[in-house]
Every structure is written in C-alpha cells, then in structure tokens.
Coordinates of C-alpha atoms and ligand atoms in Angstrom, one line a residue:
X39 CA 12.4 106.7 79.2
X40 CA 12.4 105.0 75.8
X41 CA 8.6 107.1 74.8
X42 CA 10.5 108.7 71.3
X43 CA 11.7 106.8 68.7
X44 CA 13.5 108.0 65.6
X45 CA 15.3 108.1 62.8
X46 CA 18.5 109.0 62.1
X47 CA 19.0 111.9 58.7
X48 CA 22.7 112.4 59.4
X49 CA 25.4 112.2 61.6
X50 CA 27.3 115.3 62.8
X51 CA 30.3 114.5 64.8
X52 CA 29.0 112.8 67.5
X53 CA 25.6 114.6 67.3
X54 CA 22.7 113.0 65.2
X55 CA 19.9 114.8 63.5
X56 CA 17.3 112.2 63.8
X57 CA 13.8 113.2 62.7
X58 CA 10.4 112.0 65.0
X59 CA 7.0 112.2 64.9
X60 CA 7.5 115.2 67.1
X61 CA 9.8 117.2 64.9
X62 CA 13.8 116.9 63.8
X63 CA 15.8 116.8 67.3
X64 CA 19.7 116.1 67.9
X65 CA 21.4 113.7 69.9
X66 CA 24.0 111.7 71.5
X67 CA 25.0 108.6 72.5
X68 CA 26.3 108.5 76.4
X69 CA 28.1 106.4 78.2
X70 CA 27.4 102.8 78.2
X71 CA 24.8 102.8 75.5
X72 CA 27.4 104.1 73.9
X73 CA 30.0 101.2 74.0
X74 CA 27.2 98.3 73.5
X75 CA 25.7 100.1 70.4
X76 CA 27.1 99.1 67.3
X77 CA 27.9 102.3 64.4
X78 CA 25.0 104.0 64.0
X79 CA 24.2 105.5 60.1
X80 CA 21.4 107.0 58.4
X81 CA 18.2 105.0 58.4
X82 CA 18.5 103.6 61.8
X83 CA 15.8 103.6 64.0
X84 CA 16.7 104.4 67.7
X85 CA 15.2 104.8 70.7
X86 CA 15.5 108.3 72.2
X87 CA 14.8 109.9 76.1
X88 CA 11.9 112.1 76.2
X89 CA 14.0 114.7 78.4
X90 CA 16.8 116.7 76.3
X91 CA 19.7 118.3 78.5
X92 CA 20.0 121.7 76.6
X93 CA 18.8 120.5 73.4
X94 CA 20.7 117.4 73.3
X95 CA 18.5 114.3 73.1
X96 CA 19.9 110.7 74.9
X97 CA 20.1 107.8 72.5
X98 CA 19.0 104.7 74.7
X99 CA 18.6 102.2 71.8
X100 CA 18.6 101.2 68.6
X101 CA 16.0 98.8 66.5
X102 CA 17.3 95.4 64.4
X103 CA 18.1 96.9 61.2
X104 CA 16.2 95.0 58.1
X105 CA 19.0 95.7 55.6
X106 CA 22.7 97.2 55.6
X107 CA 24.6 99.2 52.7
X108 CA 28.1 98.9 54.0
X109 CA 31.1 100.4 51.6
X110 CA 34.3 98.5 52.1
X111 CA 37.6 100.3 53.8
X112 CA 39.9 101.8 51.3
X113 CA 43.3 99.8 52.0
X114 CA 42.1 97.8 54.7
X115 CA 39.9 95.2 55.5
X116 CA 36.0 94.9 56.2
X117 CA 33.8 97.4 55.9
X118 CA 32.2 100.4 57.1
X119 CA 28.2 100.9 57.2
X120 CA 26.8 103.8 54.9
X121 CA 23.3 103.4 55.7
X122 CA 20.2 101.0 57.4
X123 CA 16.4 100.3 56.9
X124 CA 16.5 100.9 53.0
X125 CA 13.8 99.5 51.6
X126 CA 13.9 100.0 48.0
X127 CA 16.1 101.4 45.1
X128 CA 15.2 102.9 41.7
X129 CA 17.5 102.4 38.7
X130 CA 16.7 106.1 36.6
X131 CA 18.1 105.5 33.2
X132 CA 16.4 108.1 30.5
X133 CA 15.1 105.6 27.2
X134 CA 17.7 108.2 25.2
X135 CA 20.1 111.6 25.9
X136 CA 21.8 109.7 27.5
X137 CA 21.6 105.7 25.5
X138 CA 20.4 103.6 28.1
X139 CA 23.8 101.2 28.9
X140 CA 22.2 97.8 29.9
X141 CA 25.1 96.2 32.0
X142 CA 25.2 99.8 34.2
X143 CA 22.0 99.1 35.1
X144 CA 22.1 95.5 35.8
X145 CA 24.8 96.3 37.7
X146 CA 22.5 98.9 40.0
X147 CA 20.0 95.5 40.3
X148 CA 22.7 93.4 41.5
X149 CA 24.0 95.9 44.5
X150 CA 20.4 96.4 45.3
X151 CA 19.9 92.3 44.9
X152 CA 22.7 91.2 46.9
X153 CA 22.2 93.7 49.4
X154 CA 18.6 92.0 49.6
X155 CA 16.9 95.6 48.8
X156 CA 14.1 95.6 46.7
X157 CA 14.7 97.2 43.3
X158 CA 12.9 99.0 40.4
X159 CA 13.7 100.9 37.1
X160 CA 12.9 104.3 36.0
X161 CA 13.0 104.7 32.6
X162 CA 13.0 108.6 31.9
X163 CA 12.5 110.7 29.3
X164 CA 9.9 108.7 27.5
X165 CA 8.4 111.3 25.7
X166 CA 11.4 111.4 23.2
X167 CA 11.5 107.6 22.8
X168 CA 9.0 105.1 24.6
X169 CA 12.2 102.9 24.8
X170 CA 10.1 99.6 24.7
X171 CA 12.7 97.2 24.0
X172 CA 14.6 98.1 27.6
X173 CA 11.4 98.3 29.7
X174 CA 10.4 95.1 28.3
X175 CA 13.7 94.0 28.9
X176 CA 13.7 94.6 32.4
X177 CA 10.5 93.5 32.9
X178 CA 10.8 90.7 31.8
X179 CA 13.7 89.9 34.0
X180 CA 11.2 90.2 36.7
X181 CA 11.3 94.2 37.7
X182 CA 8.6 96.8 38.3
X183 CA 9.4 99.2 35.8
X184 CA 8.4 103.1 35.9
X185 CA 8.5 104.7 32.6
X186 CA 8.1 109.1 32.9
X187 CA 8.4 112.3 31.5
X188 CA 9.5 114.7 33.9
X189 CA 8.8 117.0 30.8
X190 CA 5.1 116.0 30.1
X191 CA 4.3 115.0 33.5
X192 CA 4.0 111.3 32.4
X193 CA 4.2 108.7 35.3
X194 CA 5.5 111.0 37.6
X195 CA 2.7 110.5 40.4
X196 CA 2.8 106.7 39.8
X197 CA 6.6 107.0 40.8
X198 CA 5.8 109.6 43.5
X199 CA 3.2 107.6 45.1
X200 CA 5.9 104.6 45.4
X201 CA 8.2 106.6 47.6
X202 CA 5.3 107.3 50.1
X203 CA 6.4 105.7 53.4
X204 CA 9.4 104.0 52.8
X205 CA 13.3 104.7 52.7
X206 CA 14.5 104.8 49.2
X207 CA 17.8 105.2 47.3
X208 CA 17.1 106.7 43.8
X209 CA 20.5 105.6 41.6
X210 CA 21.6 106.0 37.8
X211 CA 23.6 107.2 34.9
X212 CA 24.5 111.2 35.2
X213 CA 21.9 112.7 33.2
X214 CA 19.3 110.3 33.1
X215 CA 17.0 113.1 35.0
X216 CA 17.2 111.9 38.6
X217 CA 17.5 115.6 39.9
X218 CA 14.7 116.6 37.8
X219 CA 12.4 113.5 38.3
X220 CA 13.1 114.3 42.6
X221 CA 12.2 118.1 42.1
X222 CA 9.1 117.2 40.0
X223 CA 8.1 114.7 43.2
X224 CA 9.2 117.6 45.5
X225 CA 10.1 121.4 44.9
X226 CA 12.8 122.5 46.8
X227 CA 14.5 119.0 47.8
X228 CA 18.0 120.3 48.8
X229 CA 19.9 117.2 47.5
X230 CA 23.9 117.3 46.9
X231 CA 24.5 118.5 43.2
X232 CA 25.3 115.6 41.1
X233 CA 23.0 113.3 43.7
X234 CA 24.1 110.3 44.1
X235 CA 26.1 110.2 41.1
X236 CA 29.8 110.3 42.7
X237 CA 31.0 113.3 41.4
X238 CA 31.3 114.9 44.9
X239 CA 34.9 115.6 45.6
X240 CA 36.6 113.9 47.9
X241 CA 40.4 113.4 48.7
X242 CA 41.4 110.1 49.5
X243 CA 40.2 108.1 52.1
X244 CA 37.7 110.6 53.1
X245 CA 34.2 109.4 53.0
X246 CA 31.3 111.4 52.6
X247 CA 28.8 109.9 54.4
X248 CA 25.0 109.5 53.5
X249 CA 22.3 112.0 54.5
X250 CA 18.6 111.3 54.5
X251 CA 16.0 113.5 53.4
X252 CA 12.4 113.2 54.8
X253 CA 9.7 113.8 52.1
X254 CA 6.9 115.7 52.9
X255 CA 4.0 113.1 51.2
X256 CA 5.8 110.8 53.9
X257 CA 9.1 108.4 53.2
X258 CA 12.4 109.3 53.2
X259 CA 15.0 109.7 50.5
X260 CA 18.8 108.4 50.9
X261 CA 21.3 110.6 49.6
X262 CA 24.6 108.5 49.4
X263 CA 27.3 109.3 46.6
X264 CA 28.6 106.6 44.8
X265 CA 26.4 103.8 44.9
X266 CA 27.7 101.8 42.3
X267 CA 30.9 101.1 44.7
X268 CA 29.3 99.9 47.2
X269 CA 27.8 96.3 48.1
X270 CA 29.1 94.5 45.2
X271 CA 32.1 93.8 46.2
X272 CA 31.0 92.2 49.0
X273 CA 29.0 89.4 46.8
X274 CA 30.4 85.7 46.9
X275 CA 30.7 85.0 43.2
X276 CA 28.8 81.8 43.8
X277 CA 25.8 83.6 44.9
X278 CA 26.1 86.3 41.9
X279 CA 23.3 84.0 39.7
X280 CA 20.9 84.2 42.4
X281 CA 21.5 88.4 42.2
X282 CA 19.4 88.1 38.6
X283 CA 15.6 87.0 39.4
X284 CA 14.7 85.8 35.9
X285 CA 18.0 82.9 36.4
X286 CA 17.0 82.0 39.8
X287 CA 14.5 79.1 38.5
X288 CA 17.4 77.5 36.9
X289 CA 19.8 77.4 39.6
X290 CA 20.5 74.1 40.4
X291 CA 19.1 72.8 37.2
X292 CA 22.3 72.9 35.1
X293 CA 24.0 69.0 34.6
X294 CA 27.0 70.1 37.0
X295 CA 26.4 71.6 40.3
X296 CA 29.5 73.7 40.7
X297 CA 28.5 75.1 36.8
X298 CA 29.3 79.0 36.4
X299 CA 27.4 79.4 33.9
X300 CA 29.8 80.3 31.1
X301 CA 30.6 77.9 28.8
X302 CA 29.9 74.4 30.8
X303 CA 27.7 71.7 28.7
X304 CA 24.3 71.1 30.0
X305 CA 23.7 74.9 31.6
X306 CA 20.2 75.4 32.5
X307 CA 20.5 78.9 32.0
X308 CA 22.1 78.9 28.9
X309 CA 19.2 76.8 28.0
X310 CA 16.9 79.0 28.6
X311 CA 18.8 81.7 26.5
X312 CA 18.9 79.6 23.5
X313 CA 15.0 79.1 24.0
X314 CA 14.5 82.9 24.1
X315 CA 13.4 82.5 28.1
X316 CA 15.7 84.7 29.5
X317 CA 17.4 87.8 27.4
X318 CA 21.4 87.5 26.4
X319 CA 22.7 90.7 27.4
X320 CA 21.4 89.6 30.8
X321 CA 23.4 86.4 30.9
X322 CA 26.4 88.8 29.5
X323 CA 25.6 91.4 32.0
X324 CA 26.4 88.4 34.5
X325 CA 29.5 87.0 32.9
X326 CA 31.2 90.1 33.0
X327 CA 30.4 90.8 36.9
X328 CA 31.6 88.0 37.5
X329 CA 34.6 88.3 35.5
X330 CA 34.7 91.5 37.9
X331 CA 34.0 89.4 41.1
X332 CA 36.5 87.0 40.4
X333 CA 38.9 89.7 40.3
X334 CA 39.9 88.2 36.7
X335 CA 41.0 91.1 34.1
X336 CA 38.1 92.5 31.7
X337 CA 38.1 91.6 28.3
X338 CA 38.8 95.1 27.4
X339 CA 41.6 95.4 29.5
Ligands
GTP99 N1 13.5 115.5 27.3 C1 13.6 115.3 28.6 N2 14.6 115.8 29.3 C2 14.7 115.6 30.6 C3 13.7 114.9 31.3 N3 14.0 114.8 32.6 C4 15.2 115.5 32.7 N4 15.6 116.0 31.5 C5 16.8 116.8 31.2 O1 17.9 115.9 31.3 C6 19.1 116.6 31.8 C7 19.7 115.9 33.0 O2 18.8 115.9 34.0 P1 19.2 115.8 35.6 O3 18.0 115.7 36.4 O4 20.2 116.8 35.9 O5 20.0 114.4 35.6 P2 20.6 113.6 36.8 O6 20.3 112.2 36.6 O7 20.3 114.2 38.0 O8 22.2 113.8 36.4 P3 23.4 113.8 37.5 O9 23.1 114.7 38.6 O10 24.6 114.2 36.7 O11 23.6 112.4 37.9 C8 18.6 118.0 32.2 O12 18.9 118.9 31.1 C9 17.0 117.8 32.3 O13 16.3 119.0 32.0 C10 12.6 114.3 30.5 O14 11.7 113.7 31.0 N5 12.6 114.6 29.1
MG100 MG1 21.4 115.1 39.5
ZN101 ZN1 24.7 76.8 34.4

C-alpha cells in the first residue's frame, strides 16, 4: 500500500493526473477515502496504491498542505481551493513597455503575503531601462528582486535556477514578458495563452481551475488565471499592515493601538515615512487596499 506518493497537475472529472517519481499516472479517489478527504487541487501531495486497476491509480492519502490559494464562491459564501504546497510567487513587471504600476504590484505582494507565500519581483525588460528606482523600491521594502532581459539573456539563469525544486506561481501585468521569460527558462512549456493573466474566457460562475506544469530542471509551475482575485479578499483588514514587511517593525509602535495607519497622530509608520525609512507610494499602496478591504468606495469612484 501507500509505496507512491504524488502530486497532483490537474484534476479531470474525478480522475487526477498526478505526476511521481515513476512517471505521470491517473487516479481516483474510492470509497471511504473518498468521503474523509477534504477537496483535493493542484499541488497536493497524496499518497497513491502501487497497484492500478486498468490504469486507474487508488488515492489512499493526502499530505498536510503548507499553504492554500482558495478563490471565494461567486454569490455565495466561503471559498473554494485553487491550489496547495505553493511555495513561492514572482511579481514580472517589465522596467518599461509596459510602465511598471506600483500599487499592481504591491497588490501581487500582498495576496502572496497574506496567503503566507513567499514572494519576489521580476523586473523585465532591463535592457531598455535598468528601472533602478522600482528595483530599489522593492528592495528596499524587503523583496528579492530579479531584474532580466529575456532579449539579452540577462538574469535569466539566476531566475531559472530559483524555480528548481519548488512550486511556483509566476504573476504580473499583461505584457510584462512572463510568457517569454517561461519559454526562455523552458522551450516548449504549453502554458494557457495569456498565462495567468485572466483573460481566459469564462461564462459566469464557471471556474477554470489551475493546472500544474512540471519543469524539466525539476519544480513545478502553477498555472492559475486570475490571481489578482484571489486571496485578498480573504485578509482581515487589521492584519493588512502586517502584509507589507518593511511596516511590520512598527506595528504596535504607533501612540494608539487600534491606529490604521491613515491619518491618526503619533503613527509609527507614518513616522518612518516622514524620516525617509519606508517609501510613500508603499504606505499609499496600503491605504487604498485597505480602502478596498474595508469595502469603502475608491477615491476615484
Ligand atoms: N525589449 C524586450 N521585450 C521583451 C522582453 N521580454 C518580452 N518582451 C516582449 O514583450 C511582449 C510581451 O511579452 P509576453 O511574454 O507575451 O508578456 P506576458 O507577460 O506573457 O503577457 P500576457 O500573456 O498578456 O499576460 C512581447 O512582444 C515580447 O517579445 C525583454 O526582455 N525585452
Ligand atoms: Mg503571456
Ligand atoms: Zn499607525
């Protein structure tokens, strides 16, 4: 019994293609495993039987799951799991052709903050501007931050060699070069047009699920459309500060405990804007999620 374990790439029906150190196999969940297993998604790691009936593998188990993307249910309440086990996401943005937009990308951070998902930036296209000022930026704010060419090869083997062995969400602005930055890692990835950038069609209320996609230097990458929409939603505005690393040594520190950090005397934070510690747009970046969180109207609205 239990001698396989796996992972799963996709879910078919009730059949799941779940890649193992012996190959890509299918299988099912039966009977009672069945009703005591919770939803399975991509990126969960299961426990398979060694003997397939036709070629249908037995799913017998399934391993703690060290992080959860869950999308919440159109019209309904709760939420639904998109994916398990994802250990990292990268922000692409390109430096220009596309402008880089700031408070999309801080955005991307918090989902991948609040979903407790470790998170870096790929800043793209640096051969047509080195784009200092937002790698610096980001950087300071406490984030590994890749800057490539996919058009001089710059970088690319130093973002490459971070995928190696680990599940991985690659995120970002349509045309920032995350297609082109994947096929420069790996020729021939057959990832959704549009990858992860939401533009796959869907009618209401259906759900296009996430697929993973093993690479072959080892590692897997999560294709799931429309990242943006999910996770934030789920943060407790209290605990959107924490979501920005660079403010997290100031929680607490601000003269009123319940303090928001908008416009309350004696904010830590806003303290440490004033003294150049911690850049502006970031602090914006957090009003206006919050502003979103709070379910208040935008100011452009
Ligand atoms: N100059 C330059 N152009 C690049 C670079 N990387 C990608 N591009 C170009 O930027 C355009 C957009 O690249 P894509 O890879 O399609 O961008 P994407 O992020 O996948 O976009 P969506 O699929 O729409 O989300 C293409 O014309 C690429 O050839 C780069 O490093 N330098
Ligand atoms: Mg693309
Ligand atoms: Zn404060």
């Amino acid at each position: 019994m239990s001698g396989l374990l796996g992972t799963i790439l996709e879910r078919d029906g009730s059949v799941y293609r779940i890649a193992t150190a012996e190959g890509e196999i299918r299988a099912v969940l039966r009977g009672k495993v069945k009703r005591e297993t919770p939803r399975l998604v991509v990126g969960d790691r299961v426990h398979l039987d060694t003997d397939a009936t036709g070629d249908l593998h037995g799913i017998t188990g399934i391993e703690p799951r060290t992080t959860l993307l869950e999308r919440r249910v159109p019209d309904g309440r709760g939420a639904r799991p998109v994916a398990a086990n994802i250990d990292q996401v990268f922000v692409v943005t390109a430096s220009t052709h596309p402008e880089p937009i700031p408070q999309l990308i801080d955005r991307l951070l918090v989902v991948a903050e609040a979903n407790e998902i470790a998170a870096a930036v790929v800043v793209n296209k640096v051969e047509l501007d080195r784009g200092e000022a937002l790698v610096d930026r980001l950087r300071r704010a406490g984030y590994r931050v890749y800057p490539t060419s996919v058009r001089t090869g710059e970088g690319v083997e130093a973002f490459a060699t971070a995928l190696i062995g680990r599940i991985s969400v690659v995120t970002g602005p349509s045309g920032a070069g995350k297609s082109s930055l994947l096929n420069a890692v790996q020729p021939g990835l057959h990832l959704r047009t549009g990858l992860l950038s939401a533009r796959v069609a869907r009618g209401k209320n259906t759900t296009v699920s996430a697929v993973m996609i093993p690479l072959a230097a080892g590692g897997f990458l999560v294709d799931t459309p429309g990242f943006s929409d999910v996770g934030l939603w789920a943060i407790d505005p209290k605990e959107l500060a924490s979501c920005f690393p660079e403010f997290r040594p100031h929680i607490g520190e601000c003269r009123f405990g319940d303090c928001r950090h908008l416009t309350e005397p004696g904010c830590s934070i806003a303290a440490a804007v004033a003294a150049g510690e911690i850049a502006a747009d970031r602090l914006e970046s957090y009003r206006v999620l919050l502003a979103e969180l709070e379910g208040e109207p935008e100011e452009w609205e």
